[in-house]
XYZ file of N, CA and C in Angstrom:
504
model
N -7.517 5.805 -16.323
C -7.820 5.959 -14.800
C -7.345 6.945 -14.423
N -8.026 7.940 -13.643
C -8.468 8.737 -13.077
C -7.840 8.833 -11.722
N -6.830 9.439 -10.919
C -6.796 9.518 -9.449
C -7.555 10.601 -8.494
N -7.847 9.845 -7.289
C -8.110 11.115 -6.756
C -8.346 10.626 -5.394
N -9.199 11.969 -4.483
C -9.170 11.581 -2.875
C -9.911 10.608 -3.092
N -10.261 9.155 -1.707
C -11.631 8.540 -1.631
C -12.719 9.378 -1.038
N -14.148 9.012 -0.822
C -14.574 9.342 -0.715
C -15.491 8.741 0.508
N -15.860 9.470 1.135
C -16.926 8.467 2.670
C -17.051 6.798 1.946
N -18.584 7.582 0.847
C -18.811 6.444 0.727
C -18.750 5.046 -0.293
N -16.957 5.525 -0.521
C -16.431 4.648 -1.537
C -15.748 3.869 -0.194
N -15.924 3.748 0.915
C -14.865 2.741 1.871
C -15.039 1.600 1.857
N -16.356 1.152 1.744
C -16.731 0.123 1.507
C -15.772 -1.062 0.341
N -16.081 -0.204 -0.534
C -15.096 -0.723 -2.085
C -14.059 -0.809 -1.528
N -12.983 0.046 -0.974
C -11.743 -0.269 -0.573
C -11.574 -1.621 0.191
N -12.736 -1.892 1.601
C -12.345 -3.479 1.449
C -12.512 -4.902 0.396
N -13.558 -3.762 -1.198
C -13.983 -5.118 -1.530
C -12.359 -5.092 -1.834
N -11.850 -4.511 -2.651
C -10.774 -4.379 -3.602
C -9.719 -5.538 -2.715
N -9.239 -4.909 -1.672
C -8.167 -5.691 -0.592
C -8.759 -7.237 -0.737
N -9.901 -7.269 -0.333
C -9.885 -9.043 -0.410
C -9.947 -9.350 -1.431
N -10.023 -8.970 -3.077
C -9.753 -9.747 -4.336
C -8.296 -9.476 -4.592
N -7.328 -8.412 -4.211
C -6.406 -8.078 -4.254
C -5.639 -9.343 -3.463
N -6.549 -9.292 -2.322
C -4.921 -10.466 -1.066
C -5.351 -11.661 -2.130
N -6.100 -12.240 -2.979
C -6.146 -13.854 -3.114
C -5.610 -14.381 -3.209
N -4.691 -13.638 -4.556
C -3.397 -14.212 -4.989
C -2.609 -15.166 -4.153
N -2.420 -14.409 -2.779
C -1.380 -14.904 -1.997
C -2.353 -16.477 -0.914
N -2.457 -16.898 -1.637
C -2.816 -18.462 -1.623
C -2.506 -18.872 -2.146
N -2.430 -19.395 -3.460
C -1.772 -19.518 -4.944
C 0.321 -20.078 -4.312
N 0.739 -18.521 -3.694
C 1.846 -19.027 -3.084
C 2.180 -18.988 -1.424
N 1.415 -20.267 -1.290
C 0.794 -20.564 -0.362
C 0.875 -20.140 1.522
N -0.112 -18.235 1.485
C 0.306 -17.771 2.114
C -1.331 -17.423 2.028
N -1.934 -18.277 2.845
C -3.711 -18.198 3.227
C -3.851 -16.857 4.377
N -2.793 -17.494 5.268
C -3.699 -15.532 6.192
C -3.520 -14.882 6.017
N -2.511 -14.602 4.818
C -2.366 -12.852 3.547
C -3.824 -13.074 3.256
N -3.770 -14.203 2.317
C -5.014 -13.874 1.864
C -6.880 -13.360 2.399
N -7.174 -14.235 3.466
C -8.194 -14.015 4.117
C -7.307 -13.024 5.251
N -6.384 -12.276 5.403
C -6.057 -11.078 6.617
C -7.722 -10.620 6.518
N -8.053 -10.180 7.400
C -9.070 -8.662 7.390
C -8.456 -7.097 6.178
N -9.545 -7.253 6.018
C -8.830 -6.334 5.931
C -8.902 -3.963 6.223
N -8.141 -3.474 5.852
C -7.949 -1.970 6.811
C -9.942 -2.298 7.912
N -10.280 -1.945 8.523
C -11.183 -1.235 8.890
C -11.966 -0.088 8.386
N -13.386 0.315 8.468
C -14.011 1.716 8.346
C -13.168 2.510 8.554
N -12.905 2.597 10.283
C -12.365 3.609 10.898
C -11.601 4.078 10.350
N -10.454 3.044 10.270
C -8.444 3.259 9.600
C -8.654 4.235 8.387
N -9.241 3.781 7.278
C -9.592 3.837 5.941
C -9.745 5.868 6.417
N -11.727 5.548 7.234
C -11.534 7.065 7.454
C -10.722 7.727 8.032
N -9.756 7.717 9.268
C -8.300 8.116 9.366
C -8.235 9.020 8.066
N -8.044 7.827 7.448
C -6.704 8.026 6.275
C -7.464 8.989 4.948
N -8.910 8.686 4.323
C -8.996 9.726 3.980
C -9.591 11.455 4.584
N -9.960 11.076 6.167
C -9.687 12.748 6.494
C -9.061 13.391 6.617
N -7.443 12.704 6.761
C -6.680 13.270 6.872
C -5.025 13.815 4.767
N -5.822 13.285 3.921
C -6.119 14.137 2.418
C -5.977 12.488 1.987
N -5.411 11.001 2.891
C -4.059 10.190 2.691
C -4.296 9.034 2.107
N -6.355 8.887 1.557
C -7.083 7.861 1.364
C -7.027 8.322 -0.151
N -5.832 6.978 -1.787
C -6.525 7.858 -3.336
C -6.772 6.581 -3.650
N -8.219 6.685 -4.780
C -8.560 5.772 -5.322
C -8.034 6.418 -7.241
N -7.789 5.375 -7.120
C -7.732 5.484 -9.066
C -8.970 4.729 -9.666
N -10.082 4.685 -9.890
C -11.348 4.887 -10.037
C -11.434 4.828 -11.953
N -12.203 3.217 -12.437
C -12.240 3.160 -13.747
C -12.864 4.244 -14.550
N -13.927 4.199 -15.899
C -14.183 4.566 -16.428
C -15.312 5.215 -16.153
N -15.667 4.217 -15.290
C -17.668 4.439 -14.853
C -16.721 5.335 -13.433
N -16.324 5.950 -12.739
C -16.025 6.129 -11.599
C -15.735 5.066 -10.445
N -15.819 4.574 -10.800
C -15.631 3.157 -9.620
C -14.487 3.222 -8.978
N -13.978 2.746 -7.722
C -13.054 2.883 -7.415
C -12.050 1.364 -8.056
N -10.844 1.517 -8.204
C -10.019 -0.098 -8.946
C -9.207 -0.139 -8.263
N -8.620 0.887 -7.357
C -7.436 0.525 -6.438
C -7.494 2.040 -5.707
N -6.334 1.717 -4.231
C -6.697 2.563 -3.339
C -4.644 2.616 -3.222
N -4.753 3.378 -2.249
C -3.421 3.866 -1.417
C -3.693 4.588 -0.765
N -3.106 3.990 0.472
C -3.026 4.742 1.822
C -2.098 5.225 2.109
N -1.063 6.690 2.796
C 0.033 7.012 3.083
C -0.038 8.221 3.918
N 1.527 8.052 4.902
C 0.644 8.845 5.477
C 2.750 9.024 5.999
N 2.502 10.443 6.786
C 4.139 11.004 6.556
C 4.829 10.038 8.566
N 5.791 9.235 7.475
C 7.109 8.483 8.919
C 8.044 9.590 8.701
N 8.402 9.952 9.582
C 10.440 10.596 9.286
C 10.630 11.493 8.434
N 9.924 11.746 7.923
C 10.203 12.729 6.451
C 10.131 12.179 5.326
N 9.497 11.115 5.183
C 8.670 10.595 4.166
C 7.671 10.508 4.395
N 7.144 9.944 2.766
C 5.605 9.635 3.243
C 5.573 7.877 2.928
N 5.362 7.073 4.001
C 5.820 5.735 4.556
C 4.195 5.515 3.918
N 3.874 4.316 2.213
C 2.723 4.172 1.440
C 2.177 2.274 2.449
N 0.944 3.150 3.277
C 1.149 2.055 3.848
C 0.284 0.871 3.531
N -0.523 1.245 2.798
C -1.067 0.228 1.541
C -1.498 0.947 0.192
N -1.087 -0.147 -0.391
C -1.490 -0.437 -2.384
C -2.231 -1.824 -2.643
N -3.213 -1.445 -3.001
C -3.992 -2.635 -3.666
C -4.868 -2.213 -4.546
N -4.677 -3.589 -5.761
C -5.060 -3.210 -6.969
C -6.061 -3.738 -7.770
N -7.440 -3.710 -7.606
C -8.227 -5.633 -7.416
C -7.506 -5.734 -9.066
N -7.800 -7.678 -9.386
C -7.648 -8.105 -10.427
C -7.727 -7.800 -11.615
N -9.377 -7.587 -11.780
C -9.661 -6.365 -13.105
C -8.678 -5.088 -12.711
N -7.952 -4.710 -12.987
C -7.273 -3.303 -13.065
C -5.689 -3.526 -13.049
N -5.932 -5.266 -12.807
C -4.175 -5.389 -12.732
C -3.936 -5.208 -13.610
N -1.666 -4.836 -14.178
C -0.838 -5.559 -14.661
C -2.166 -3.806 -15.855
N -2.514 -3.203 -15.684
C -2.645 -1.609 -17.032
C -1.964 -0.899 -16.407
N -0.535 -0.444 -14.501
C 0.008 0.627 -14.672
C -1.096 1.297 -12.827
N -1.639 0.655 -12.569
C -2.538 1.580 -11.878
C -2.268 2.217 -10.949
N -1.544 0.749 -10.534
C 0.048 0.827 -8.661
C 0.910 1.694 -9.412
N 1.566 1.609 -10.473
C 2.178 2.551 -10.777
C 1.813 3.689 -10.887
N 0.903 4.680 -11.314
C 0.328 5.796 -11.730
C -0.315 6.532 -9.702
N -0.958 5.292 -8.157
C -1.049 5.685 -7.458
C -0.232 6.171 -6.643
N 1.614 5.175 -7.115
C 2.809 5.766 -6.105
C 2.930 6.439 -7.456
N 3.440 7.227 -7.994
C 3.099 8.192 -8.277
C 2.936 9.416 -8.018
N 1.659 9.211 -8.177
C 0.214 10.062 -7.412
C 1.407 10.884 -5.825
N 1.027 9.771 -5.011
C 1.673 10.126 -3.992
C 2.835 10.485 -4.271
N 3.732 10.225 -4.462
C 5.278 10.604 -5.352
C 5.285 12.516 -4.811
N 4.666 12.605 -6.371
C 3.927 14.017 -6.371
C 3.722 14.491 -4.885
N 2.621 13.888 -4.418
C 2.418 14.697 -2.801
C 3.202 15.104 -2.123
N 4.162 14.339 -1.632
C 5.222 14.125 -1.195
C 5.582 15.188 -1.390
N 6.325 15.130 -2.351
C 7.296 16.338 -3.183
C 6.370 17.366 -2.528
N 5.320 17.273 -2.870
C 3.962 19.079 -2.408
C 4.217 20.009 -1.013
N 5.240 18.440 -0.389
C 4.740 18.932 1.021
C 6.871 18.500 1.547
N 7.367 18.168 1.123
C 8.725 18.452 1.477
C 9.441 17.942 1.232
N 8.515 16.685 1.449
C 8.710 15.219 1.874
C 10.237 14.313 1.078
N 11.243 13.514 1.839
C 12.134 13.485 1.049
C 12.198 11.602 0.384
N 10.712 11.511 0.552
C 11.023 10.095 -0.145
C 9.990 9.279 -0.071
N 9.612 8.266 -0.304
C 8.545 6.934 -0.307
C 9.503 5.980 0.450
N 8.001 5.548 1.225
C 8.370 3.914 2.011
C 8.152 3.385 2.477
N 7.949 2.214 2.049
C 7.101 1.345 2.391
C 7.509 -0.417 2.954
N 7.214 -1.338 4.037
C 7.307 -1.820 4.297
C 6.435 -3.460 3.027
N 7.410 -4.854 2.803
C 6.778 -5.492 1.685
C 7.487 -6.682 2.083
N 6.548 -7.753 1.396
C 7.495 -9.224 1.558
C 8.084 -9.174 0.064
N 10.076 -9.503 0.980
C 10.586 -10.200 -0.647
C 10.308 -10.969 -1.473
N 9.821 -11.889 -0.885
C 9.360 -13.436 -2.523
C 8.359 -13.191 -2.996
N 7.488 -12.250 -2.911
C 5.634 -12.570 -3.453
C 6.406 -11.327 -4.836
N 5.977 -11.690 -5.970
C 6.813 -10.581 -7.273
C 6.550 -9.853 -7.466
N 4.970 -9.428 -7.004
C 3.718 -7.716 -7.162
C 4.200 -7.586 -5.507
N 5.603 -7.950 -5.183
C 5.675 -7.047 -3.540
C 7.356 -6.186 -4.102
N 8.110 -6.725 -3.362
C 9.537 -6.164 -3.613
C 9.975 -6.456 -4.704
N 9.563 -7.434 -5.937
C 10.668 -7.084 -7.232
C 10.157 -5.644 -7.691
N 8.842 -5.991 -7.608
C 7.875 -4.678 -8.402
C 7.922 -3.441 -8.026
N 8.453 -2.954 -6.196
C 8.972 -1.566 -6.528
C 10.327 -1.179 -6.759
N 11.959 -2.992 -6.606
C 12.244 -2.416 -7.374
C 12.511 -1.633 -8.862
N 11.930 -2.826 -9.381
C 11.353 -1.538 -10.919
C 11.366 -0.580 -10.476
N 9.749 -0.324 -9.680
C 9.588 1.588 -9.277
C 11.317 1.705 -8.623
N 11.984 1.882 -8.483
C 13.101 2.460 -8.369
C 13.583 2.107 -6.744
N 12.709 1.836 -6.148
C 12.305 1.554 -3.936
C 13.430 1.670 -4.419
N 14.934 0.386 -3.298
C 15.317 0.608 -2.813
C 15.621 -0.473 -1.086
N 16.223 -1.792 -1.562
C 16.301 -2.494 0.284
C 17.138 -1.410 1.315
N 16.552 -0.971 1.975
C 16.898 -0.168 3.308
C 17.215 -1.616 4.306
N 18.598 -1.078 4.409
C 19.594 -2.037 5.690
C 18.503 -1.644 7.231
N 18.626 -3.093 8.211
C 18.495 -2.744 9.186
C 18.963 -1.602 9.649
N 19.956 -1.225 9.680
C 20.645 -0.115 10.142
C 20.508 0.962 10.182
N 19.194 1.036 8.728
C 18.924 2.241 8.171
C 17.803 2.910 8.180
N 17.231 1.816 9.643
C 15.947 1.291 9.540
C 15.218 3.378 10.486
N 14.720 4.178 9.975
C 13.996 5.202 11.367
C 13.726 4.901 12.243
N 13.361 5.357 13.049
C 12.683 5.479 14.080
C 11.072 4.984 14.421
N 10.559 5.486 13.551
C 9.359 5.340 13.104
C 9.256 3.781 11.512
N 9.565 3.466 10.663
C 9.746 2.698 10.242
C 10.226 0.973 11.356
N 11.347 0.833 12.536
C 11.741 0.736 12.904
C 10.200 0.139 13.853
N 9.217 1.189 14.277
C 7.961 1.198 14.983
C 6.803 -0.034 14.098
N 6.707 0.347 13.182
C 6.184 -0.177 11.114
C 7.009 -1.799 11.186
N 7.411 -1.982 11.562
C 8.471 -3.257 11.647
C 8.122 -4.564 13.110
N 7.650 -3.108 14.029
C 7.871 -4.506 15.091
C 5.721 -4.103 15.449
N 5.265 -3.279 14.815
C 3.935 -3.896 15.214
C 3.552 -5.020 13.572
N 4.553 -4.826 12.905
C 3.843 -5.809 11.777
C 4.139 -7.429 12.376
N 5.862 -7.044 13.062
C 6.001 -9.198 13.533
C 5.159 -9.318 14.726
N 4.359 -7.875 15.089
C 3.303 -8.405 16.519
C 2.958 -9.167 15.657
N 1.877 -8.883 14.672
C 0.792 -9.310 13.531
C 1.168 -10.602 12.574
N 2.815 -11.212 12.900
C 2.786 -11.955 12.028
C 3.030 -11.980 10.941
N 3.356 -10.803 10.494
C 3.559 -10.854 8.958
C 5.106 -11.390 9.257
N 6.268 -11.565 9.888
C 7.635 -12.049 10.008
C 7.509 -13.947 9.409
N 6.661 -13.875 9.621
C 6.467 -15.469 9.314
C 7.177 -15.812 8.076
N 6.368 -14.644 7.059
C 7.246 -14.554 6.141
C 8.621 -13.810 4.986
N 9.346 -13.676 4.940
C 10.470 -13.058 5.298
C 10.003 -11.241 4.401
N 9.791 -9.886 5.379
C 9.814 -8.524 4.844
C 10.800 -8.218 4.748
N 10.638 -7.083 3.933
C 11.775 -5.657 3.746
C 11.214 -4.529 3.814
N 12.003 -3.456 4.081
C 11.884 -2.099 3.767
C 12.248 -1.336 2.364
N 11.685 -0.695 2.009
C 12.211 0.125 0.887
C 12.215 1.134 0.396
N 12.783 2.124 0.088
C 12.651 3.906 -0.041
C 13.650 3.788 -1.223
N 12.612 4.617 -1.625
C 12.341 6.105 -2.735
C 13.003 7.198 -3.226
N 13.948 7.613 -3.149
C 14.179 9.050 -3.301
C 13.792 9.749 -4.115
N 13.323 11.084 -3.506
C 12.201 11.502 -3.998
C 13.085 12.649 -4.802
């Protein structure tokens, strides 16, 4: 898989990836997550224009996964990373995160951060294997507190969530 910035024409495909990647949440008793709408095209375009919407493309040059990120309090915050099930378990998510880490280092950022579900095997346990560590509530930066508040307002706290950080 090759990683590059997304093109504007690919943004609808990213929504399709998000829908497919969300489907397994249904099997965990999280149908609201499975049915959640993907980021809107204007949101994806905002990340794309900022140079923070990367895709992993297959041998045909078609997106199989994507990652959205933005700087938050001196770190690059991973807003979303989604891998289509047909590309799962091949290191694609890991490669996208490594790419984001490289970009963050180039920009002088000190870490990657993200928020995720604690009890979903491909969420917090996966990120822990990649070197992310749980951030206690007292260690959350103002930006991470704002992100968590927004998530709570959207009902994501119905299931246990955590902020995680990987130093660069």
